[in-house]
Coordinates of C-alpha atoms (C1' of nucleotides) in Angstrom, one line a residue:
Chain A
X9 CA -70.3 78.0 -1.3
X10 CA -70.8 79.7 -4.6
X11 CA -70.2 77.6 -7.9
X12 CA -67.8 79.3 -10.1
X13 CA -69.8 79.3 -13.3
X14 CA -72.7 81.3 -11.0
X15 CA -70.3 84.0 -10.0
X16 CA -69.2 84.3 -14.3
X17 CA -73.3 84.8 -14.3
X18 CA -73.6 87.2 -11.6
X19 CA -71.0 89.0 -13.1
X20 CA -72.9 89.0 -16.3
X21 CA -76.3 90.1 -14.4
X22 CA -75.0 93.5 -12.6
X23 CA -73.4 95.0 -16.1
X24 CA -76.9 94.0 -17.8
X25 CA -78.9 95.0 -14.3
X26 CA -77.1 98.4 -14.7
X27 CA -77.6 99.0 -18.1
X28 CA -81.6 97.9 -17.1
X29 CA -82.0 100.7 -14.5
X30 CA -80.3 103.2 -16.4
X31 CA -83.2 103.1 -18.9
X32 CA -85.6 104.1 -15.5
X33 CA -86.9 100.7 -15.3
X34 CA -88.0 99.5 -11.8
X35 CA -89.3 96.0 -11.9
X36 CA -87.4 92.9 -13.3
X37 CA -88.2 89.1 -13.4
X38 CA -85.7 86.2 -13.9
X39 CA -88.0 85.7 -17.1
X40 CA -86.7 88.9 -18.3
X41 CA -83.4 88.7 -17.2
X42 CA -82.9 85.3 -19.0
X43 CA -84.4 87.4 -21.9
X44 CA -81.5 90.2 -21.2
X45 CA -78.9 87.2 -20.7
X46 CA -79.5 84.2 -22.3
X47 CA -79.1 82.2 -19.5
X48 CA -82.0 80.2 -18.1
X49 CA -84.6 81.8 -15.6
X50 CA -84.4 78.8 -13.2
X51 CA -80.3 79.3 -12.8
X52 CA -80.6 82.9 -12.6
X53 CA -83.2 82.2 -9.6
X54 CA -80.7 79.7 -8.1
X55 CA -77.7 81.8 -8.9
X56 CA -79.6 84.8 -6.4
X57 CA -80.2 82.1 -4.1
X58 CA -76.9 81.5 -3.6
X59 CA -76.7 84.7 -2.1
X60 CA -79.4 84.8 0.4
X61 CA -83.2 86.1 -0.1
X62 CA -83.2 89.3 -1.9
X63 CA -87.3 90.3 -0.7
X64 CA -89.6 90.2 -2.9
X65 CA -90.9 86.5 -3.1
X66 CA -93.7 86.3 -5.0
X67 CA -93.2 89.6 -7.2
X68 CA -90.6 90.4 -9.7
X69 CA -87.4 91.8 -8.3
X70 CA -87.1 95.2 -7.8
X71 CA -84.2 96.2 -10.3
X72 CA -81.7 98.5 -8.6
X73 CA -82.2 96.5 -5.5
X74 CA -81.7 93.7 -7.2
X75 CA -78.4 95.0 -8.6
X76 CA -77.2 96.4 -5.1
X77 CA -77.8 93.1 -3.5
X78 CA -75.6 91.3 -6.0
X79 CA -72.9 93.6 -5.9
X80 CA -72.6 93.6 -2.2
X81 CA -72.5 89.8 -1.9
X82 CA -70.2 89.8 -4.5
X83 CA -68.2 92.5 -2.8
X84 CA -68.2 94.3 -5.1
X85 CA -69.0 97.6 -3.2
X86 CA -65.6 99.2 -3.2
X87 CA -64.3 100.0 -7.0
X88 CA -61.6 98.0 -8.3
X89 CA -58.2 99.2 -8.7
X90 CA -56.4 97.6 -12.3
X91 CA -53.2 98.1 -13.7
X92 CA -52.4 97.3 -17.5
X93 CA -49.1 96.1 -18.7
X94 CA -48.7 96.5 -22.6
X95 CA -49.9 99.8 -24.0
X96 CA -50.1 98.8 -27.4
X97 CA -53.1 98.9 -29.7
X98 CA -55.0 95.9 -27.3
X99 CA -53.9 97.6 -24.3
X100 CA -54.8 101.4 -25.3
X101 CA -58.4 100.3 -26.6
X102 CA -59.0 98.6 -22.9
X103 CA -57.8 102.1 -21.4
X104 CA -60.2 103.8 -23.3
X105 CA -62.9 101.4 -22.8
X106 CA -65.5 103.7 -21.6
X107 CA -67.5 100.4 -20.1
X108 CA -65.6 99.9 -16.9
X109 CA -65.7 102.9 -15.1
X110 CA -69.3 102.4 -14.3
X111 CA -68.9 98.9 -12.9
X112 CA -66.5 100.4 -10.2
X113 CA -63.3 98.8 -12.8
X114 CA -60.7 101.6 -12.7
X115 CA -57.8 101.4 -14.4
X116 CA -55.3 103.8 -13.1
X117 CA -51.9 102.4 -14.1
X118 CA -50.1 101.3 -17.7
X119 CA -47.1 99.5 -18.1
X120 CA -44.8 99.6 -20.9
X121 CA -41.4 98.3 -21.8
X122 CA -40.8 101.0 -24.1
X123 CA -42.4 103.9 -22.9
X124 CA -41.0 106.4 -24.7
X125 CA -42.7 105.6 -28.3
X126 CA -45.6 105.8 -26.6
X127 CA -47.1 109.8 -26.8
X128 CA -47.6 109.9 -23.0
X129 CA -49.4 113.3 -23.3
X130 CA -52.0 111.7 -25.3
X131 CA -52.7 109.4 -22.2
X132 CA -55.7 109.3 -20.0
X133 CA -54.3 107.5 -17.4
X134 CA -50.2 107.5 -16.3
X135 CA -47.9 105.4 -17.9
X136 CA -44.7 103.8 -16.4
X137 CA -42.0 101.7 -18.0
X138 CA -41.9 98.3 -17.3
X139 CA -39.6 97.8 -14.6
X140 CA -41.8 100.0 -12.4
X141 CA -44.4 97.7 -12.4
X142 CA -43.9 95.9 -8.6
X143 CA -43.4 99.5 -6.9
X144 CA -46.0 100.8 -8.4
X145 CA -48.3 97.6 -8.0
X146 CA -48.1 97.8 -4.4
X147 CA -47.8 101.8 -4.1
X148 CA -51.2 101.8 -5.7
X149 CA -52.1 98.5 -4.2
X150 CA -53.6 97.7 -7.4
X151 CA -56.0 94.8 -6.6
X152 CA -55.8 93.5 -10.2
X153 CA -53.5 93.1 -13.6
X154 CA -54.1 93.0 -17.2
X155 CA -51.5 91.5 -19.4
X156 CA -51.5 92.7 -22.8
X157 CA -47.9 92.1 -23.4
X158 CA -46.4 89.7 -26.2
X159 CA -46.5 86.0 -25.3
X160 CA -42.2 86.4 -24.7
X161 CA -43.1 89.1 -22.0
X162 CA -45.9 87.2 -20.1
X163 CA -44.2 85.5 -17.5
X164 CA -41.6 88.1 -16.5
X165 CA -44.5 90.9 -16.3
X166 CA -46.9 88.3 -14.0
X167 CA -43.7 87.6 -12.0
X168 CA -43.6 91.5 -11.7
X169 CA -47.0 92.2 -10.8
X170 CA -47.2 89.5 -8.2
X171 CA -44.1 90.5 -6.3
X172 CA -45.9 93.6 -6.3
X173 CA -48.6 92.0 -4.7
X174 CA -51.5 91.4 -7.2
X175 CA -54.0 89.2 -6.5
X176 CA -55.8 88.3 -9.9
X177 CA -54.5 88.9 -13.3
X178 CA -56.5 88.8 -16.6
X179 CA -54.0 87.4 -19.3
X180 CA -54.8 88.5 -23.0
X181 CA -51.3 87.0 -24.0
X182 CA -51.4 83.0 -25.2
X183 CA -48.5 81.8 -22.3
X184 CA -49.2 79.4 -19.6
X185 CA -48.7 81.6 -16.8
X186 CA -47.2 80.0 -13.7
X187 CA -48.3 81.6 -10.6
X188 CA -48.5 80.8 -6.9
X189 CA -51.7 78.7 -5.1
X190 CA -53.0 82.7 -3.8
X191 CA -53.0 84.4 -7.6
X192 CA -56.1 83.7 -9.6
X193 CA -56.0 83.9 -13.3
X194 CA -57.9 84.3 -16.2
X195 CA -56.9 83.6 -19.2
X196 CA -58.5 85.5 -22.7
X197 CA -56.6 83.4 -25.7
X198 CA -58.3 84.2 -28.1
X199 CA -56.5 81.7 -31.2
X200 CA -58.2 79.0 -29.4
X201 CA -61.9 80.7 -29.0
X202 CA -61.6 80.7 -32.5
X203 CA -60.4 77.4 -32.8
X204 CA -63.3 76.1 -30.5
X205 CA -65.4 78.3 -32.7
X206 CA -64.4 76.1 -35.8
X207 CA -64.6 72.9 -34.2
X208 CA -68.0 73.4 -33.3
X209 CA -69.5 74.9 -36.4
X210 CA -67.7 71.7 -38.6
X211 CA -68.0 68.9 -36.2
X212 CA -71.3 67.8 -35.1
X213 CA -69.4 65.7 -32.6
X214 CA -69.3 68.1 -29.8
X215 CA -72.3 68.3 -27.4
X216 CA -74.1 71.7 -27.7
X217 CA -76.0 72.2 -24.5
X218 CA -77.1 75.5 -25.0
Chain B
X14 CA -69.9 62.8 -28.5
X15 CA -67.2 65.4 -27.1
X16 CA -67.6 67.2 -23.6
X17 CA -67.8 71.3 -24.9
X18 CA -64.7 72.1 -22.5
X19 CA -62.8 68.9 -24.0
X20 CA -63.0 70.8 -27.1
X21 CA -62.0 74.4 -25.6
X22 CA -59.0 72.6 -23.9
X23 CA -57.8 70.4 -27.0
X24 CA -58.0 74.0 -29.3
X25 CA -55.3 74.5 -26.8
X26 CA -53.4 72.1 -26.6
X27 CA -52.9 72.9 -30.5
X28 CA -51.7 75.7 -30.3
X29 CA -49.5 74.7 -27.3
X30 CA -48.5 71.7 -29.4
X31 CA -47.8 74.0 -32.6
X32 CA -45.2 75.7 -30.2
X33 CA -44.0 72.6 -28.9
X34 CA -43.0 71.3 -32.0
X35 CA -41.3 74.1 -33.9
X36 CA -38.7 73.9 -31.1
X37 CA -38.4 70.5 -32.7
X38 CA -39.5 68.3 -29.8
X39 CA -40.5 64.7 -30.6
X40 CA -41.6 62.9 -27.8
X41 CA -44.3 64.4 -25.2
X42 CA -46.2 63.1 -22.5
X43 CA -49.7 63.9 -21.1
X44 CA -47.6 64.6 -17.8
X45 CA -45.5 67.3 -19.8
X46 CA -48.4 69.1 -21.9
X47 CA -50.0 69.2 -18.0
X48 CA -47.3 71.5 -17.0
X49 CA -47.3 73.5 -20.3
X50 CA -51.3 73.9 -20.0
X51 CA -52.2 73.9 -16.2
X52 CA -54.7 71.1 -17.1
X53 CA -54.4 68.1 -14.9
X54 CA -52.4 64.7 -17.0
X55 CA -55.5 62.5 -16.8
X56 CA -57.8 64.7 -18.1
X57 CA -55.6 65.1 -21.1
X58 CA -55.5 61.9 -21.5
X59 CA -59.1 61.7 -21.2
X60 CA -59.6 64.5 -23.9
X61 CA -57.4 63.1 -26.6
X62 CA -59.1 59.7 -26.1
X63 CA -62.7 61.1 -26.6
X64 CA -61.3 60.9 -30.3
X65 CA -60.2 57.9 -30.7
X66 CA -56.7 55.9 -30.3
X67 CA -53.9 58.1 -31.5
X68 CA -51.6 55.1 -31.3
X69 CA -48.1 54.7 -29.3
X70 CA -50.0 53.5 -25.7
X71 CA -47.5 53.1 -23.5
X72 CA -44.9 55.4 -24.3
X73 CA -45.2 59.2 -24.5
X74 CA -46.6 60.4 -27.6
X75 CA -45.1 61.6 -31.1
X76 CA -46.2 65.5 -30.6
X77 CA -46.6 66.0 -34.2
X78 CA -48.5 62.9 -34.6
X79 CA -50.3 64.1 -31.8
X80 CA -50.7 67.9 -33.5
X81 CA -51.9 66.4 -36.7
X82 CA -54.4 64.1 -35.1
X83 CA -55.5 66.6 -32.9
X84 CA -56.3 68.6 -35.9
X85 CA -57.8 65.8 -37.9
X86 CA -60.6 64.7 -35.6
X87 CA -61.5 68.6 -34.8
X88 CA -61.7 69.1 -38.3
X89 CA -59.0 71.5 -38.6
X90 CA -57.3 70.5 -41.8
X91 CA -58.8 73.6 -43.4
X92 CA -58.2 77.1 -42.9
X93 CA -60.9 78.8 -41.3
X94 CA -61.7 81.9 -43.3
X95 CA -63.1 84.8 -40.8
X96 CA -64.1 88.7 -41.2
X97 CA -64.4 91.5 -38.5
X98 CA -66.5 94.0 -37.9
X99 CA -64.9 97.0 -36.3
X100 CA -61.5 98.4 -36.8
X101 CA -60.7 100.0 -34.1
X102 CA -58.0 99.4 -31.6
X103 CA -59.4 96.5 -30.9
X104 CA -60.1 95.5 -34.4
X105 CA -56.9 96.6 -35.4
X106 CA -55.1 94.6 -32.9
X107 CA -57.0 91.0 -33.8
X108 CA -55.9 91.7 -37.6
X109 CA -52.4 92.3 -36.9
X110 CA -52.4 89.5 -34.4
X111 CA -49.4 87.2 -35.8
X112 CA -50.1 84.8 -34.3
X113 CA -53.3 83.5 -36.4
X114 CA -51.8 82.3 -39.2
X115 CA -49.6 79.6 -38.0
X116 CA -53.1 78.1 -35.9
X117 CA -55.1 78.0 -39.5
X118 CA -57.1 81.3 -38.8
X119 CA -57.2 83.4 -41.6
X120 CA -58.6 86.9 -41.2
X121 CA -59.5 88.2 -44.6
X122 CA -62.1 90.6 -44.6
X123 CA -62.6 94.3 -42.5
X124 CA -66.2 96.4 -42.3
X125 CA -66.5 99.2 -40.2
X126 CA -69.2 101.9 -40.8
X127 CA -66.9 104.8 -41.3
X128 CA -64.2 103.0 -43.7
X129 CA -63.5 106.7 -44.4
X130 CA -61.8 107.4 -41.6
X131 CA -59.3 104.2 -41.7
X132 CA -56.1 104.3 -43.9
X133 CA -56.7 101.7 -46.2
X134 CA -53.3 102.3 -47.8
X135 CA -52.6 100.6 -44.3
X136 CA -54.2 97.9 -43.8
X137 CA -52.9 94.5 -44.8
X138 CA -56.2 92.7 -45.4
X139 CA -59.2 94.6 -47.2
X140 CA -61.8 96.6 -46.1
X141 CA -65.2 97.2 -46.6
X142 CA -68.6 99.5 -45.5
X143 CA -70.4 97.8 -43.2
X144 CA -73.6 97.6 -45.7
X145 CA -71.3 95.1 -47.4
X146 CA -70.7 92.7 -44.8
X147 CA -73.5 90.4 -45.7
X148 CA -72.5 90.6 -49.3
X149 CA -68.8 89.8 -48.2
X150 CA -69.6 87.3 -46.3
X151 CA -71.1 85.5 -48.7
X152 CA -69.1 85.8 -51.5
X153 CA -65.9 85.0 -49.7
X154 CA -67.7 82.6 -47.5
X155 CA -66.4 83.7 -44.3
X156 CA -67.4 81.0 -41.7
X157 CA -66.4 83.0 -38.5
X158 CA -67.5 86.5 -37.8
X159 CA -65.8 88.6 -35.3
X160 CA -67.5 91.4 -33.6
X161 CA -65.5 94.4 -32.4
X162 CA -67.9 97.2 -33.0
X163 CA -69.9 99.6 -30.0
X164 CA -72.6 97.7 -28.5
X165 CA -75.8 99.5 -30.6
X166 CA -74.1 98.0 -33.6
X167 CA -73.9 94.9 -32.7
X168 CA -76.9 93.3 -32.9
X169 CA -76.9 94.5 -36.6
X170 CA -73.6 93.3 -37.2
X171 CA -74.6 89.9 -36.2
X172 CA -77.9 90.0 -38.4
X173 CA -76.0 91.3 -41.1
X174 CA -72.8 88.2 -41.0
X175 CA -75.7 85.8 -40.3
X176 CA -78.1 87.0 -43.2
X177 CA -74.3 86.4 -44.9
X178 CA -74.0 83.0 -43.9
X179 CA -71.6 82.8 -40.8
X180 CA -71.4 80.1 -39.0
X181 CA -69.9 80.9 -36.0
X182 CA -69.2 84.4 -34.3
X183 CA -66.9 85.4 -31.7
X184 CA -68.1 88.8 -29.8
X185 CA -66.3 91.4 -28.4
X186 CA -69.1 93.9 -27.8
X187 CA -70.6 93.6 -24.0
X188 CA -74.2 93.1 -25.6
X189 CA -76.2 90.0 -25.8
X190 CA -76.8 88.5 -29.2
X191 CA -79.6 87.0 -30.6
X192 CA -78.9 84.4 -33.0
X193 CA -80.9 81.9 -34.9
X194 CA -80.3 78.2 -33.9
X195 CA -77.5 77.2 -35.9
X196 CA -75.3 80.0 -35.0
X197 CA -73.0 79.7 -32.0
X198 CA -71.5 82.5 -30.4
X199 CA -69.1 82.8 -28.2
X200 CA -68.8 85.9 -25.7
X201 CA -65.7 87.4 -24.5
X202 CA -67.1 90.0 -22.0
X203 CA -64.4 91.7 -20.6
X204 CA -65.7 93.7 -18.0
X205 CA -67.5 90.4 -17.0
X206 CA -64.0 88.8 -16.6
X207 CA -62.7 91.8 -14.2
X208 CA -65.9 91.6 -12.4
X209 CA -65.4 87.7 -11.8
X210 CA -61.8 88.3 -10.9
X211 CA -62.4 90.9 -8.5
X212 CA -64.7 88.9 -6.4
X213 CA -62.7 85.8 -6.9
X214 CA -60.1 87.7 -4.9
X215 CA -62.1 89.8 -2.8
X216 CA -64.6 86.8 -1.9
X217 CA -63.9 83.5 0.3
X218 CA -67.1 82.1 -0.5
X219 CA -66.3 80.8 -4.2
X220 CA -65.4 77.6 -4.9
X221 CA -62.1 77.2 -5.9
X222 CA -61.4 74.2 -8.0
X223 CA -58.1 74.7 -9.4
Chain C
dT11 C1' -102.2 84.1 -11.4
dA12 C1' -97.6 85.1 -11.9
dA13 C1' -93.7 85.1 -9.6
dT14 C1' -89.8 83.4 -6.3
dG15 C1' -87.1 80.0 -3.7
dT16 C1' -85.5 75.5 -3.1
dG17 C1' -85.0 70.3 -2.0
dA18 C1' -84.5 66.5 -5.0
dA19 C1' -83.4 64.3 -9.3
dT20 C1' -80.8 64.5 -13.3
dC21 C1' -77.2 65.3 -16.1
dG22 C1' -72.4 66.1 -17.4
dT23 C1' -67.5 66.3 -16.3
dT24 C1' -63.6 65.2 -13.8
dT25 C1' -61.1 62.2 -11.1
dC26 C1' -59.9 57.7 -9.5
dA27 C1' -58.0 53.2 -10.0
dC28 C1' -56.1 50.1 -12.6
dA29 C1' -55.5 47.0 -16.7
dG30 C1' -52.5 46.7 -20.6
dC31 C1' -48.8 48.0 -23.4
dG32 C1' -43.9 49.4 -24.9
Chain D
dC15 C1' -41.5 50.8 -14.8
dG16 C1' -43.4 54.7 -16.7
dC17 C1' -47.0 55.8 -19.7
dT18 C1' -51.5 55.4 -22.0
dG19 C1' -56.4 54.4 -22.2
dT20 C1' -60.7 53.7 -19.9
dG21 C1' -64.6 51.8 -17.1
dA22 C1' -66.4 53.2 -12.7
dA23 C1' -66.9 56.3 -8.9
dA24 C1' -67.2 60.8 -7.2
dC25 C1' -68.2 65.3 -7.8
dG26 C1' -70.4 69.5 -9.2
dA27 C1' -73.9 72.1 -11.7
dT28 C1' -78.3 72.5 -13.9
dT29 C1' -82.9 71.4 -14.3
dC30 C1' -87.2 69.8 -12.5
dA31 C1' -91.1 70.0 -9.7
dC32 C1' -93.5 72.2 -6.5
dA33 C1' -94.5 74.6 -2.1
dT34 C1' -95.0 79.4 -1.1
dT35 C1' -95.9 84.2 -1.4
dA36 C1' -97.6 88.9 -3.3

DNA sequence: TAATGTGAATCGTTTCACAGCG
DNA sequence: CGCTGTGAAACGATTCACATTA
């Protein structure tokens, strides 16, 4: 049973892993990758463990194995099919996020309410009003949706997307989004990382376990 | 000495309490701000009572009281002055972001490397070259730095907010920062997110604690 | 020797159970 | 009687210490 926080770290490890072998490098350590991450070498060993025995006791890893053996446990073999609801300047700057595509994240569907300000020729990726979101959720069987929409809009749009069949949704709005037990969410509100931010820097009352 | 996710869950409960009372609510109850944050009552209860007594046991709280001393013991009675680095989309979207102002957050200074290319005609706060950003920071003392820039940069952009004198930076960029001791940083690695999600959803072997 | 892999110990957080108050 | 506040218990995650392997 994998702890959350590990699979947050795994996660982490297979963007920096393919950054790593993209440079031709062959042989990593967990020294190196806590270098690369920040996170300690003995919970990146653990965090592997978790997974089984990659080879290699004794040696470093070897990088691009290392990377495939992550993604597979992970499942992450298979890309992943997102849809984004809320082309606006948060939502086009995620389509146009050139990072994804090479972690298997493909975003092949935007949702707008109104779709016709937006210049949908200028568009890498097809754009659909609003109310199309559930048919096209499930036409595309999009695995996974981004909500970029104001905070009035949240709800309804989740509520959209889940009837469509989503299974996870990343939520860049501030709402509370209510969802059933099989949805998994996770929530980006920003206001309060900068919040936390503030606290921390002026209150040498909070524990700072690095 | 405050639990770090007490602090990332009371920064919300702010900003869920700022809502609550401009619809002019008085009373609430740790069982009510459970439903309108998805935490669970008691560990509210627990949070606000790592600061102290906010008075009224028994009955529900005053949720202004509550708000102000909330606020108070994070040592949020100040604004908190912060810069960005990076005005793109992203960028663009963070300083237009209305919803800021009302939590304290005050954006007041933009650098970005080609400050050619931006209509500053446009822009409601002012902008600078990035060569200035340490200058900026320092003469507006900026506490909070947020990074929206391309990964190279980013690094930089920290060194040069830090050699400033920020306090506290929130990144955007997918690259890891190095940061002397008395920085904190906070990451929010999208890709990383997605990643997480997808195996969430894809994987049976993560624990699930709600 | 330099590295992994892992049971055991430690540490921190959440949840429980309930005393006490309005 | 519903609600807060809080020690104590339970739980989960990280770190330690070290056996093991190239």
């Amino acid at each position: 049973m994998l702890p959350q926080p590990s699979a947050t770290r795994l996660a982490r490890l297979t963007v920096i892993l393919t950054q790593y072998c993209s440079d031709s490098r062959r042989k990593v350590s967990s020294k190196t990758l806590s270098k690369l991450s920040g996170y300690s070498a003995t919970t990146i060993r653990k965090d592997i463990s978790h997974l089984g025995n990659p080879g290699n006791n004794g040696a470093g890893y070897d990088a691009s194995q290392l990377l495939t053996f992550i993604r597979k446990h992970l499942n992450l073999t298979e890309p992943v099919k997102a849809g984004i609801a809320g082309i606006g300047r948060l939502g086009s700057s995620l389509i146009n996020y050139p990072g994804f595509s090479g972690q298997g994240i493909e975003i092949i569907a935007g949702f707008d309410s109104s779709i016709n300000k937006i210049e949908q020729s200028k568009s890498t990726i097809p754009l659909f009003p609003s109310h199309e979101i559930e048919n096209e959720t499930s036409r595309q069987k999009l695995e996974l949706g981004i909500i970029a929409v104001p905070k009035e809009e949240a709800q309804k749009t989740a509520d959209r997307m889940i009837a469509g069949g989503i299974r996870g949704i990343l939520n860049f709005s501030p709402a509370t989004l209510e969802v059933p037990e099989k949805v998994t969410v996770r929530n980006l509100y920003v206001a309060e990382e900068l919040i936390a931010l503030a606290t921390q820097i002026r209150c040498n009352k909070i524990r700072q376990n690095k």
